[in-house]
Amino acid sequence: MEKGTLYGVSIGPGDPELITVKAMTTISNCKYIATPHTGTGESLALSIVSKAQDLSQKEILLLEFPMTKDKEILAKSHKEAAQFIIDVLDKGEDVAMLNLGDITIYSTFAYVMDILLEKGYDVDLIPGVTSFCASASLLKIGLTTMNEPLHIIPASGIDIKDALKMPGSKVLMKIGRSMPKLIEAVKELNLEDNVYAVENCGLENEKVYKGLDEFDENMGYFTIVVVK
Amino acid sequence: MEKGTLYGVSIGPGDPELITVKAMTTISNCKYIATPHTGTGESLALSIVSKAQDLSQKEILLLEFPMTKDKEILAKSHKEAAQFIIDVLDKGEDVAMLNLGDITIYSTFAYVMDILLEKGYDVDLIPGVTSFCASASLLKIGLTTMNEPLHIIPASGIDIKDALKMPGSKVLMKIGRSMPKLIEAVKELNLEDNVYAVENCGLENEKVYKGLDEFDENMGYFTIVVVK
């Protein structure tokens, strides 16, 4: 029997209208929808897509990816997710795996994809709107200036001050507990008027911050900071 | 009379199916469509959108942005484009200005927007799929690795070898005549197996290159190179 295809489907930053036509069609055509879930079994990706199309007839595959930096635990979770998907593909069914933002940027999908490609399965990727592009649109600012570079930087485990010194614009993601350090670096480099942030971009509780005066040390996990 | 709104509409990398639902709706709702054109009066953005919806009843505003680095000429063209749009907004009509890729990344729109915002006009931005995300999807590779940064770099006028030495992944855009230098830098840094390219992403003549062996010094203007 012919094996199914795994579609890696980017669903964008949160606003259901920012899903592409191709992603909508692909989800619609797949009976099986795979999605990461939190400990409680809820899936943010699934709740976003369910506002854009009826998922009531779909088979949902909830994939568990623990929030850890332990490489062995992560590798095990990727292998298990891949096998869970393979079991469906082997029945000749296609699977759409949902991914917030774009599927090629800080996604778990890439690890699962590599396992499937190695085993010879068909994988197709559908790109999407990144959270940093959506944030800049909300802020009504260009992310780049003339021919200057743009740096996308996960804030954890780096020297933030050094990062902010690079030429061009910076987008800081995965800020978590690094916000106090980031605020300190912005002050030291006199960038108070050049920082912007969006919290929970595309979700109901999204909030925009322009300039350091508006910043809050307690901004949440889904905060994106732009430094121009 | 109430003034119209300027919508900055990202239309993605070229595949009409990679336009978002929101962009489709916004274009559909606007009678006036503004788009950059080449010297011959053709617009790539317009030809992409026309594959996704009927534009025959639209009023098309062709905006001219000369291909130059002369700041005075550029500023003049931005001002003229802004005035062209303002004339329509003042009649109470909305305008959708089309933009390839995402509107906040290396777009002419940002300059036009700043003029309109300063004059107190309503501007709304609709983010889209970037050409580098679409390229990575085509290549079936993740753009990032774990918590490493991602650098988006216009290749003209920089030291390519220095750029390739930065930690994390690199996307090189606007390569133009820099391809021979890029190939030389890749060889010097032994990155032959870590380079990928997509030419004319999303267009009919798109082509994928994996590894330096497949590279061609004559790749065109719309080539994106990924170095992992």
PDB file of C-alpha atoms in Angstrom, chain A residues 8 10 13 15-25 69 71 74 102-107 110-111 113-114 117 122-130 132-134 136-138 140-154 156 158 166 174, chain B residues 8 10 13 15-25 69 71 74 102-107 110-111 113-114 117 122-130 132-134 136-138 140-154 156 158 166 174:
ATOM      1  CA  GLY A   8       4.409  20.263   8.121  1.00  0.00           C
ATOM      2  CA  SER A  10       2.791  26.522   9.490  1.00  0.00           C
ATOM      3  CA  PRO A  13       1.378  33.728  14.795  1.00  0.00           C
ATOM      4  CA  ASP A  15      -4.635  35.235  14.222  1.00  0.00           C
ATOM      5  CA  PRO A  16      -6.607  32.569  12.277  1.00  0.00           C
ATOM      6  CA  GLU A  17      -6.780  34.974   9.300  1.00  0.00           C
ATOM      7  CA  LEU A  18      -2.989  34.888   9.034  1.00  0.00           C
ATOM      8  CA  ILE A  19      -3.103  31.241   7.975  1.00  0.00           C
ATOM      9  CA  THR A  20      -2.238  30.846   4.284  1.00  0.00           C
ATOM     10  CA  VAL A  21      -4.638  29.494   1.697  1.00  0.00           C
ATOM     11  CA  LYS A  22      -2.323  26.495   1.194  1.00  0.00           C
ATOM     12  CA  ALA A  23      -2.273  25.658   4.911  1.00  0.00           C
ATOM     13  CA  MET A  24      -6.080  25.859   5.056  1.00  0.00           C
ATOM     14  CA  THR A  25      -6.438  23.518   2.069  1.00  0.00           C
ATOM     15  CA  LYS A  69      17.012  21.107  27.475  1.00  0.00           C
ATOM     16  CA  LYS A  71      19.081  16.239  24.790  1.00  0.00           C
ATOM     17  CA  LEU A  74      14.219  15.509  23.700  1.00  0.00           C
ATOM     18  CA  ASP A 102       6.823  29.294  10.517  1.00  0.00           C
ATOM     19  CA  ILE A 103       7.805  25.636  10.481  1.00  0.00           C
ATOM     20  CA  THR A 104      11.503  26.209   9.693  1.00  0.00           C
ATOM     21  CA  ILE A 105      12.198  28.576  12.608  1.00  0.00           C
ATOM     22  CA  TYR A 106      12.695  27.141  16.122  1.00  0.00           C
ATOM     23  CA  SER A 107      10.269  24.329  15.421  1.00  0.00           C
ATOM     24  CA  ALA A 110      12.436  19.837  11.982  1.00  0.00           C
ATOM     25  CA  TYR A 111      13.609  17.024  14.267  1.00  0.00           C
ATOM     26  CA  MET A 113      10.979  15.555   9.793  1.00  0.00           C
ATOM     27  CA  ASP A 114      14.624  14.462   9.768  1.00  0.00           C
ATOM     28  CA  LEU A 117      13.132  11.722   5.684  1.00  0.00           C
ATOM     29  CA  ASP A 122       7.396  11.787   1.911  1.00  0.00           C
ATOM     30  CA  VAL A 123       7.456  15.081   3.793  1.00  0.00           C
ATOM     31  CA  ASP A 124       6.141  18.414   2.518  1.00  0.00           C
ATOM     32  CA  LEU A 125       6.529  21.776   4.267  1.00  0.00           C
ATOM     33  CA  ILE A 126       4.163  24.733   4.084  1.00  0.00           C
ATOM     34  CA  PRO A 127       5.783  27.985   5.211  1.00  0.00           C
ATOM     35  CA  GLY A 128       3.918  30.554   7.286  1.00  0.00           C
ATOM     36  CA  VAL A 129       3.976  33.976   8.887  1.00  0.00           C
ATOM     37  CA  THR A 130       6.555  34.254  11.681  1.00  0.00           C
ATOM     38  CA  PHE A 132       8.402  38.433  14.556  1.00  0.00           C
ATOM     39  CA  CYS A 133       7.021  39.618  11.210  1.00  0.00           C
ATOM     40  CA  ALA A 134       3.526  39.749  12.704  1.00  0.00           C
ATOM     41  CA  ALA A 136       6.575  44.280  13.466  1.00  0.00           C
ATOM     42  CA  SER A 137       3.326  44.670  11.494  1.00  0.00           C
ATOM     43  CA  LEU A 138       1.428  45.318  14.732  1.00  0.00           C
ATOM     44  CA  LYS A 140       3.917  49.468  12.341  1.00  0.00           C
ATOM     45  CA  ILE A 141       7.685  49.419  11.990  1.00  0.00           C
ATOM     46  CA  GLY A 142      10.009  47.995   9.375  1.00  0.00           C
ATOM     47  CA  LEU A 143      12.251  45.265  10.805  1.00  0.00           C
ATOM     48  CA  THR A 144      15.159  46.272   8.568  1.00  0.00           C
ATOM     49  CA  THR A 145      16.842  49.515   7.577  1.00  0.00           C
ATOM     50  CA  MET A 146      18.287  49.881   4.080  1.00  0.00           C
ATOM     51  CA  ASN A 147      20.834  47.102   3.556  1.00  0.00           C
ATOM     52  CA  GLU A 148      21.500  46.378   7.237  1.00  0.00           C
ATOM     53  CA  PRO A 149      21.271  42.785   8.529  1.00  0.00           C
ATOM     54  CA  LEU A 150      18.506  41.405  10.766  1.00  0.00           C
ATOM     55  CA  HIS A 151      19.401  39.086  13.638  1.00  0.00           C
ATOM     56  CA  ILE A 152      16.887  36.664  15.159  1.00  0.00           C
ATOM     57  CA  ILE A 153      18.216  35.777  18.584  1.00  0.00           C
ATOM     58  CA  PRO A 154      16.917  33.427  21.288  1.00  0.00           C
ATOM     59  CA  SER A 156      18.394  32.511  26.799  1.00  0.00           C
ATOM     60  CA  ILE A 158      23.650  34.401  25.445  1.00  0.00           C
ATOM     61  CA  MET A 166      25.720  43.789  16.393  1.00  0.00           C
ATOM     62  CA  LYS A 174      12.303  33.087  23.949  1.00  0.00           C
TER      63      LYS A 174
ATOM     64  CA  GLY B   8       0.300  47.277   3.480  1.00  0.00           C
ATOM     65  CA  SER B  10       2.258  41.104   2.222  1.00  0.00           C
ATOM     66  CA  PRO B  13       7.139  34.640  -1.842  1.00  0.00           C
ATOM     67  CA  ASP B  15       3.083  30.985  -4.872  1.00  0.00           C
ATOM     68  CA  PRO B  16      -0.455  32.472  -4.886  1.00  0.00           C
ATOM     69  CA  GLU B  17      -1.517  29.798  -2.364  1.00  0.00           C
ATOM     70  CA  LEU B  18       0.962  31.228   0.142  1.00  0.00           C
ATOM     71  CA  ILE B  19      -1.090  34.416   0.441  1.00  0.00           C
ATOM     72  CA  THR B  20      -2.867  34.605   3.815  1.00  0.00           C
ATOM     73  CA  VAL B  21      -6.635  34.645   4.191  1.00  0.00           C
ATOM     74  CA  LYS B  22      -6.389  38.185   5.610  1.00  0.00           C
ATOM     75  CA  ALA B  23      -4.414  39.472   2.616  1.00  0.00           C
ATOM     76  CA  MET B  24      -6.926  37.914   0.211  1.00  0.00           C
ATOM     77  CA  THR B  25      -9.845  39.548   2.032  1.00  0.00           C
ATOM     78  CA  LYS B  69      21.286  53.585  -3.877  1.00  0.00           C
ATOM     79  CA  LYS B  71      19.316  58.497  -1.144  1.00  0.00           C
ATOM     80  CA  LEU B  74      14.979  57.258  -3.350  1.00  0.00           C
ATOM     81  CA  ASP B 102       6.757  40.156   4.223  1.00  0.00           C
ATOM     82  CA  ILE B 103       6.093  43.872   4.387  1.00  0.00           C
ATOM     83  CA  THR B 104       8.431  44.577   7.328  1.00  0.00           C
ATOM     84  CA  ILE B 105      11.533  43.012   5.759  1.00  0.00           C
ATOM     85  CA  TYR B 106      13.517  44.984   3.148  1.00  0.00           C
ATOM     86  CA  SER B 107      10.364  46.626   1.842  1.00  0.00           C
ATOM     87  CA  ALA B 110       8.171  51.096   5.290  1.00  0.00           C
ATOM     88  CA  TYR B 111       9.347  54.422   3.837  1.00  0.00           C
ATOM     89  CA  MET B 113       4.242  54.251   5.550  1.00  0.00           C
ATOM     90  CA  ASP B 114       6.398  56.574   7.647  1.00  0.00           C
ATOM     91  CA  LEU B 117       1.856  58.019   9.579  1.00  0.00           C
ATOM     92  CA  ASP B 122      -4.452  55.374   9.047  1.00  0.00           C
ATOM     93  CA  VAL B 123      -2.090  52.611   8.040  1.00  0.00           C
ATOM     94  CA  ASP B 124      -2.560  48.896   8.665  1.00  0.00           C
ATOM     95  CA  LEU B 125       0.000  46.172   7.969  1.00  0.00           C
ATOM     96  CA  ILE B 126      -0.709  42.554   7.057  1.00  0.00           C
ATOM     97  CA  PRO B 127       2.293  40.296   7.587  1.00  0.00           C
ATOM     98  CA  GLY B 128       3.190  37.518   5.156  1.00  0.00           C
ATOM     99  CA  VAL B 129       5.454  34.594   4.377  1.00  0.00           C
ATOM    100  CA  THR B 130       9.081  35.611   3.807  1.00  0.00           C
ATOM    101  CA  PHE B 132      13.653  32.812   3.223  1.00  0.00           C
ATOM    102  CA  CYS B 133      11.068  30.786   5.165  1.00  0.00           C
ATOM    103  CA  ALA B 134       9.568  29.579   1.886  1.00  0.00           C
ATOM    104  CA  ALA B 136      13.825  26.614   3.739  1.00  0.00           C
ATOM    105  CA  SER B 137      10.484  24.820   3.336  1.00  0.00           C
ATOM    106  CA  LEU B 138      11.348  23.958  -0.254  1.00  0.00           C
ATOM    107  CA  LYS B 140      13.164  20.709   3.646  1.00  0.00           C
ATOM    108  CA  ILE B 141      15.585  22.072   6.217  1.00  0.00           C
ATOM    109  CA  GLY B 142      15.115  23.896   9.498  1.00  0.00           C
ATOM    110  CA  LEU B 143      16.578  27.419   9.383  1.00  0.00           C
ATOM    111  CA  THR B 144      17.634  27.260  13.037  1.00  0.00           C
ATOM    112  CA  THR B 145      19.398  24.738  15.237  1.00  0.00           C
ATOM    113  CA  MET B 146      18.425  24.478  18.918  1.00  0.00           C
ATOM    114  CA  ASN B 147      18.882  27.889  20.523  1.00  0.00           C
ATOM    115  CA  GLU B 148      21.327  29.289  17.962  1.00  0.00           C
ATOM    116  CA  PRO B 149      20.639  32.686  16.330  1.00  0.00           C
ATOM    117  CA  LEU B 150      19.554  33.232  12.725  1.00  0.00           C
ATOM    118  CA  HIS B 151      21.085  36.082  10.720  1.00  0.00           C
ATOM    119  CA  ILE B 152      19.351  37.603   7.690  1.00  0.00           C
ATOM    120  CA  ILE B 153      22.055  39.347   5.675  1.00  0.00           C
ATOM    121  CA  PRO B 154      21.930  41.401   2.474  1.00  0.00           C
ATOM    122  CA  SER B 156      25.999  43.467  -1.068  1.00  0.00           C
ATOM    123  CA  ILE B 158      29.560  43.467   3.439  1.00  0.00           C
ATOM    124  CA  MET B 166      28.924  34.389  13.028  1.00  0.00           C
ATOM    125  CA  LYS B 174      20.175  40.356  -2.453  1.00  0.00           C
TER     126      LYS B 174
END
